[in-house]
Amino acid sequence: MGLQSLAFYTAVAWLPSILIHRGSTSTTAGWMLFYYQLVSLTASSLLPLLTRGRHDQRWTAAGASAAVAGGFAVLASAPALSVLACTLLGLGGGACLVLALTFQSDRAGSSGEAAAPAGMAQSLGCLVAATGPLHLGILHDSTGSWTLPLVVLVVLSAAMAAAGYGAGRNRLGRCSAR
């Protein structure tokens, strides 16, 4: 939850600045942010329909996180392909949000059991997410470039893929009687 939120909030906060720094106009950068959010909204709306009835979502979670990593990697290495980068970021990010929220309820045995992990995931997730844009902005300011912050985001997205793969297993939490 925290890593997907960090990726989203960082993209929303810094995507236009990254694109402008890499040669886009401010108008184009603004439209790319809109496009990213539109793709993310579409992905988050369609994912439940595409995964209905699937209980093992390891590869879906890992693949969505890999798409986010790919989007940040494209921004770092080929900024002229910003449409591709925003497409990957939006598809992966929208899917990761839905999966993170779904895992909190699907992995609990009852609604009462869902409250504790959901509260923890969302509290800690928001804390992690809130610090991401700040720290990556500081990293940008200290290096004068977006390359290192984008590489950090690629690495964090790879960690999110590993965490998503583990969280996507078809099993209930420890509290359940299954």
PDB file of C-alpha atoms in Angstrom:
ATOM      1  CA  MET A   1       0.000   0.000   0.000  1.00  0.00           C
ATOM      2  CA  GLY A   2       2.749   2.414   0.923  1.00  0.00           C
ATOM      3  CA  LEU A   3       4.890   1.848  -2.134  1.00  0.00           C
ATOM      4  CA  GLN A   4       2.007   2.141  -4.583  1.00  0.00           C
ATOM      5  CA  SER A   5       0.893   5.350  -2.886  1.00  0.00           C
ATOM      6  CA  LEU A   6       4.454   6.685  -2.912  1.00  0.00           C
ATOM      7  CA  ALA A   7       4.697   6.037  -6.664  1.00  0.00           C
ATOM      8  CA  PHE A   8       1.339   7.726  -7.279  1.00  0.00           C
ATOM      9  CA  TYR A   9       1.966  10.794  -5.122  1.00  0.00           C
ATOM     10  CA  THR A  10       5.446  11.219  -6.533  1.00  0.00           C
ATOM     11  CA  ALA A  11       4.156  11.034 -10.087  1.00  0.00           C
ATOM     12  CA  VAL A  12       1.369  13.505  -9.367  1.00  0.00           C
ATOM     13  CA  ALA A  13       3.748  15.889  -7.598  1.00  0.00           C
ATOM     14  CA  TRP A  14       6.763  15.716  -9.892  1.00  0.00           C
ATOM     15  CA  LEU A  15       5.772  14.355 -13.319  1.00  0.00           C
ATOM     16  CA  PRO A  16       5.300  17.787 -14.924  1.00  0.00           C
ATOM     17  CA  SER A  17       8.593  19.035 -13.454  1.00  0.00           C
ATOM     18  CA  ILE A  18      10.410  15.922 -14.665  1.00  0.00           C
ATOM     19  CA  LEU A  19       9.016  16.327 -18.164  1.00  0.00           C
ATOM     20  CA  ILE A  20       9.787  20.058 -18.285  1.00  0.00           C
ATOM     21  CA  HIS A  21      13.319  19.421 -17.011  1.00  0.00           C
ATOM     22  CA  ARG A  22      13.737  16.889 -19.828  1.00  0.00           C
ATOM     23  CA  GLY A  23      12.539  19.208 -22.606  1.00  0.00           C
ATOM     24  CA  SER A  24       8.729  19.247 -22.646  1.00  0.00           C
ATOM     25  CA  THR A  25       6.732  22.444 -22.620  1.00  0.00           C
ATOM     26  CA  SER A  26       4.693  23.202 -19.523  1.00  0.00           C
ATOM     27  CA  THR A  27       1.495  22.700 -21.540  1.00  0.00           C
ATOM     28  CA  THR A  28       2.619  19.279 -22.754  1.00  0.00           C
ATOM     29  CA  ALA A  29       3.720  18.316 -19.243  1.00  0.00           C
ATOM     30  CA  GLY A  30       0.318  19.290 -17.850  1.00  0.00           C
ATOM     31  CA  TRP A  31      -1.483  17.244 -20.499  1.00  0.00           C
ATOM     32  CA  MET A  32       0.789  14.277 -19.789  1.00  0.00           C
ATOM     33  CA  LEU A  33      -0.169  14.445 -16.107  1.00  0.00           C
ATOM     34  CA  PHE A  34      -3.828  14.464 -17.150  1.00  0.00           C
ATOM     35  CA  TYR A  35      -3.209  11.516 -19.484  1.00  0.00           C
ATOM     36  CA  TYR A  36      -1.415   9.575 -16.720  1.00  0.00           C
ATOM     37  CA  GLN A  37      -4.344  10.080 -14.354  1.00  0.00           C
ATOM     38  CA  LEU A  38      -6.878   9.152 -17.048  1.00  0.00           C
ATOM     39  CA  VAL A  39      -5.035   5.893 -17.796  1.00  0.00           C
ATOM     40  CA  SER A  40      -4.750   5.178 -14.067  1.00  0.00           C
ATOM     41  CA  LEU A  41      -8.462   5.752 -13.543  1.00  0.00           C
ATOM     42  CA  THR A  42      -9.282   3.495 -16.477  1.00  0.00           C
ATOM     43  CA  ALA A  43      -6.987   0.737 -15.214  1.00  0.00           C
ATOM     44  CA  SER A  44      -8.387   0.913 -11.698  1.00  0.00           C
ATOM     45  CA  SER A  45     -11.920   0.719 -13.084  1.00  0.00           C
ATOM     46  CA  LEU A  46     -11.269  -2.233 -15.388  1.00  0.00           C
ATOM     47  CA  LEU A  47      -9.030  -4.389 -13.182  1.00  0.00           C
ATOM     48  CA  PRO A  48     -11.846  -5.732 -10.983  1.00  0.00           C
ATOM     49  CA  LEU A  49     -13.704  -6.871 -14.089  1.00  0.00           C
ATOM     50  CA  LEU A  50     -10.613  -8.566 -15.487  1.00  0.00           C
ATOM     51  CA  THR A  51      -9.665 -10.345 -12.265  1.00  0.00           C
ATOM     52  CA  ARG A  52     -13.110 -11.334 -11.032  1.00  0.00           C
ATOM     53  CA  GLY A  53     -13.024 -14.857  -9.645  1.00  0.00           C
ATOM     54  CA  ARG A  54      -9.240 -15.066  -9.507  1.00  0.00           C
ATOM     55  CA  HIS A  55      -7.950 -15.604  -6.026  1.00  0.00           C
ATOM     56  CA  ASP A  56      -4.269 -15.960  -6.854  1.00  0.00           C
ATOM     57  CA  GLN A  57      -3.179 -12.497  -7.957  1.00  0.00           C
ATOM     58  CA  ARG A  58       0.579 -12.843  -7.544  1.00  0.00           C
ATOM     59  CA  TRP A  59       1.423 -12.299 -11.198  1.00  0.00           C
ATOM     60  CA  THR A  60      -1.121  -9.519 -11.595  1.00  0.00           C
ATOM     61  CA  ALA A  61       0.413  -7.618  -8.674  1.00  0.00           C
ATOM     62  CA  ALA A  62       3.982  -8.256  -9.799  1.00  0.00           C
ATOM     63  CA  GLY A  63       3.154  -7.320 -13.392  1.00  0.00           C
ATOM     64  CA  ALA A  64       1.393  -4.099 -12.410  1.00  0.00           C
ATOM     65  CA  SER A  65       4.362  -3.118 -10.234  1.00  0.00           C
ATOM     66  CA  ALA A  66       6.751  -3.989 -13.062  1.00  0.00           C
ATOM     67  CA  ALA A  67       4.745  -1.664 -15.331  1.00  0.00           C
ATOM     68  CA  VAL A  68       5.245   1.145 -12.807  1.00  0.00           C
ATOM     69  CA  ALA A  69       8.982   0.377 -12.683  1.00  0.00           C
ATOM     70  CA  GLY A  70       9.050   0.383 -16.477  1.00  0.00           C
ATOM     71  CA  GLY A  71       7.322   3.752 -16.610  1.00  0.00           C
ATOM     72  CA  PHE A  72       9.872   5.314 -14.282  1.00  0.00           C
ATOM     73  CA  ALA A  73      12.704   3.646 -16.229  1.00  0.00           C
ATOM     74  CA  VAL A  74      11.400   5.109 -19.507  1.00  0.00           C
ATOM     75  CA  LEU A  75      11.214   8.552 -17.901  1.00  0.00           C
ATOM     76  CA  ALA A  76      14.826   8.162 -16.763  1.00  0.00           C
ATOM     77  CA  SER A  77      16.255   6.783 -19.993  1.00  0.00           C
ATOM     78  CA  ALA A  78      14.045   7.973 -22.851  1.00  0.00           C
ATOM     79  CA  PRO A  79      12.098  11.095 -21.871  1.00  0.00           C
ATOM     80  CA  ALA A  80      10.963  11.576 -25.473  1.00  0.00           C
ATOM     81  CA  LEU A  81       8.771   8.499 -24.920  1.00  0.00           C
ATOM     82  CA  SER A  82       6.726  10.249 -22.253  1.00  0.00           C
ATOM     83  CA  VAL A  83       3.435   8.868 -23.638  1.00  0.00           C
ATOM     84  CA  LEU A  84       4.761   5.330 -23.159  1.00  0.00           C
ATOM     85  CA  ALA A  85       6.063   6.215 -19.684  1.00  0.00           C
ATOM     86  CA  CYS A  86       2.726   7.709 -18.626  1.00  0.00           C
ATOM     87  CA  THR A  87       0.833   4.757 -20.085  1.00  0.00           C
ATOM     88  CA  LEU A  88       2.938   2.279 -18.104  1.00  0.00           C
ATOM     89  CA  LEU A  89       2.725   4.385 -14.946  1.00  0.00           C
ATOM     90  CA  GLY A  90      -1.037   4.763 -15.290  1.00  0.00           C
ATOM     91  CA  LEU A  91      -1.791   1.135 -16.085  1.00  0.00           C
ATOM     92  CA  GLY A  92       0.457  -0.176 -13.340  1.00  0.00           C
ATOM     93  CA  GLY A  93      -0.452   2.452 -10.779  1.00  0.00           C
ATOM     94  CA  GLY A  94      -4.200   2.089 -11.251  1.00  0.00           C
ATOM     95  CA  ALA A  95      -3.951  -1.678 -10.968  1.00  0.00           C
ATOM     96  CA  CYS A  96      -1.686  -1.499  -7.908  1.00  0.00           C
ATOM     97  CA  LEU A  97      -4.136   0.743  -6.056  1.00  0.00           C
ATOM     98  CA  VAL A  98      -7.038  -1.641  -6.616  1.00  0.00           C
ATOM     99  CA  LEU A  99      -4.935  -4.654  -5.697  1.00  0.00           C
ATOM    100  CA  ALA A 100      -3.596  -3.036  -2.511  1.00  0.00           C
ATOM    101  CA  LEU A 101      -7.130  -2.264  -1.363  1.00  0.00           C
ATOM    102  CA  THR A 102      -8.447  -5.666  -2.443  1.00  0.00           C
ATOM    103  CA  PHE A 103      -5.727  -7.576  -0.596  1.00  0.00           C
ATOM    104  CA  GLN A 104      -6.741  -5.932   2.679  1.00  0.00           C
ATOM    105  CA  SER A 105     -10.240  -7.385   2.550  1.00  0.00           C
ATOM    106  CA  ASP A 106      -9.715 -10.570   0.535  1.00  0.00           C
ATOM    107  CA  ARG A 107      -6.982 -11.859   2.824  1.00  0.00           C
ATOM    108  CA  ALA A 108      -9.110 -11.532   5.967  1.00  0.00           C
ATOM    109  CA  GLY A 109     -11.514 -14.188   7.193  1.00  0.00           C
ATOM    110  CA  SER A 110     -14.200 -11.679   8.189  1.00  0.00           C
ATOM    111  CA  SER A 111     -14.958  -7.988   8.038  1.00  0.00           C
ATOM    112  CA  GLY A 112     -13.760  -7.642  11.619  1.00  0.00           C
ATOM    113  CA  GLU A 113     -10.429  -9.189  10.737  1.00  0.00           C
ATOM    114  CA  ALA A 114     -10.076  -6.846   7.751  1.00  0.00           C
ATOM    115  CA  ALA A 115     -10.090  -3.723   9.912  1.00  0.00           C
ATOM    116  CA  ALA A 116      -6.714  -4.256  11.585  1.00  0.00           C
ATOM    117  CA  PRO A 117      -4.594  -4.914   8.486  1.00  0.00           C
ATOM    118  CA  ALA A 118      -6.468  -2.240   6.527  1.00  0.00           C
ATOM    119  CA  GLY A 119      -5.871   0.330   9.252  1.00  0.00           C
ATOM    120  CA  MET A 120      -2.206  -0.577   9.495  1.00  0.00           C
ATOM    121  CA  ALA A 121      -1.659  -0.687   5.729  1.00  0.00           C
ATOM    122  CA  GLN A 122      -3.384   2.604   5.136  1.00  0.00           C
ATOM    123  CA  SER A 123      -1.775   4.391   8.107  1.00  0.00           C
ATOM    124  CA  LEU A 124       1.739   3.207   7.370  1.00  0.00           C
ATOM    125  CA  GLY A 125       1.071   3.478   3.650  1.00  0.00           C
ATOM    126  CA  CYS A 126       0.120   7.138   3.945  1.00  0.00           C
ATOM    127  CA  LEU A 127       3.187   7.815   6.073  1.00  0.00           C
ATOM    128  CA  VAL A 128       5.470   6.210   3.476  1.00  0.00           C
ATOM    129  CA  ALA A 129       3.631   7.931   0.628  1.00  0.00           C
ATOM    130  CA  ALA A 130       3.736  11.357   2.240  1.00  0.00           C
ATOM    131  CA  THR A 131       7.490  11.282   2.619  1.00  0.00           C
ATOM    132  CA  GLY A 132       8.191  10.074  -0.927  1.00  0.00           C
ATOM    133  CA  PRO A 133       7.681  13.267  -2.927  1.00  0.00           C
ATOM    134  CA  LEU A 134       9.555  15.302  -0.312  1.00  0.00           C
ATOM    135  CA  HIS A 135      12.581  13.023  -0.208  1.00  0.00           C
ATOM    136  CA  LEU A 136      12.717  12.613  -3.973  1.00  0.00           C
ATOM    137  CA  GLY A 137      12.448  16.391  -4.386  1.00  0.00           C
ATOM    138  CA  ILE A 138      15.340  16.836  -1.959  1.00  0.00           C
ATOM    139  CA  LEU A 139      17.321  14.228  -3.893  1.00  0.00           C
ATOM    140  CA  HIS A 140      16.610  16.113  -7.124  1.00  0.00           C
ATOM    141  CA  ASP A 141      17.671  19.410  -5.585  1.00  0.00           C
ATOM    142  CA  SER A 142      20.896  17.938  -4.236  1.00  0.00           C
ATOM    143  CA  THR A 143      21.862  16.299  -7.550  1.00  0.00           C
ATOM    144  CA  GLY A 144      20.350  18.819  -9.962  1.00  0.00           C
ATOM    145  CA  SER A 145      18.908  15.946 -11.986  1.00  0.00           C
ATOM    146  CA  TRP A 146      15.887  13.670 -12.025  1.00  0.00           C
ATOM    147  CA  THR A 147      17.926  10.609 -12.983  1.00  0.00           C
ATOM    148  CA  LEU A 148      18.796   9.408  -9.471  1.00  0.00           C
ATOM    149  CA  PRO A 149      15.273  10.002  -8.063  1.00  0.00           C
ATOM    150  CA  LEU A 150      13.833   8.060 -11.012  1.00  0.00           C
ATOM    151  CA  VAL A 151      16.292   5.210 -10.452  1.00  0.00           C
ATOM    152  CA  VAL A 152      15.226   5.146  -6.789  1.00  0.00           C
ATOM    153  CA  LEU A 153      11.604   4.905  -7.954  1.00  0.00           C
ATOM    154  CA  VAL A 154      12.496   2.011 -10.275  1.00  0.00           C
ATOM    155  CA  VAL A 155      14.125   0.174  -7.355  1.00  0.00           C
ATOM    156  CA  LEU A 156      11.178   0.879  -5.031  1.00  0.00           C
ATOM    157  CA  SER A 157       8.780  -0.321  -7.734  1.00  0.00           C
ATOM    158  CA  ALA A 158      10.775  -3.533  -8.052  1.00  0.00           C
ATOM    159  CA  ALA A 159      10.429  -3.969  -4.277  1.00  0.00           C
ATOM    160  CA  MET A 160       6.705  -3.331  -4.702  1.00  0.00           C
ATOM    161  CA  ALA A 161       6.608  -6.133  -7.296  1.00  0.00           C
ATOM    162  CA  ALA A 162       8.155  -8.540  -4.801  1.00  0.00           C
ATOM    163  CA  ALA A 163       5.779  -7.434  -2.042  1.00  0.00           C
ATOM    164  CA  GLY A 164       2.808  -7.641  -4.402  1.00  0.00           C
ATOM    165  CA  TYR A 165       3.787 -11.140  -5.470  1.00  0.00           C
ATOM    166  CA  GLY A 166       3.802 -12.211  -1.831  1.00  0.00           C
ATOM    167  CA  ALA A 167       0.578 -10.410  -0.973  1.00  0.00           C
ATOM    168  CA  GLY A 168      -1.197 -11.774  -4.033  1.00  0.00           C
ATOM    169  CA  ARG A 169      -1.131 -15.382  -2.819  1.00  0.00           C
ATOM    170  CA  ASN A 170      -4.488 -17.056  -2.392  1.00  0.00           C
ATOM    171  CA  ARG A 171      -4.549 -17.331   1.354  1.00  0.00           C
ATOM    172  CA  LEU A 172      -6.174 -15.819   4.384  1.00  0.00           C
ATOM    173  CA  GLY A 173      -4.309 -13.974   7.106  1.00  0.00           C
ATOM    174  CA  ARG A 174      -3.074 -15.564  10.305  1.00  0.00           C
ATOM    175  CA  CYS A 175      -6.212 -14.622  12.193  1.00  0.00           C
ATOM    176  CA  SER A 176      -8.482 -16.742  10.054  1.00  0.00           C
ATOM    177  CA  ALA A 177      -9.654 -20.244  10.770  1.00  0.00           C
ATOM    178  CA  ARG A 178      -9.195 -21.524   7.202  1.00  0.00           C
TER     179      ARG A 178
END
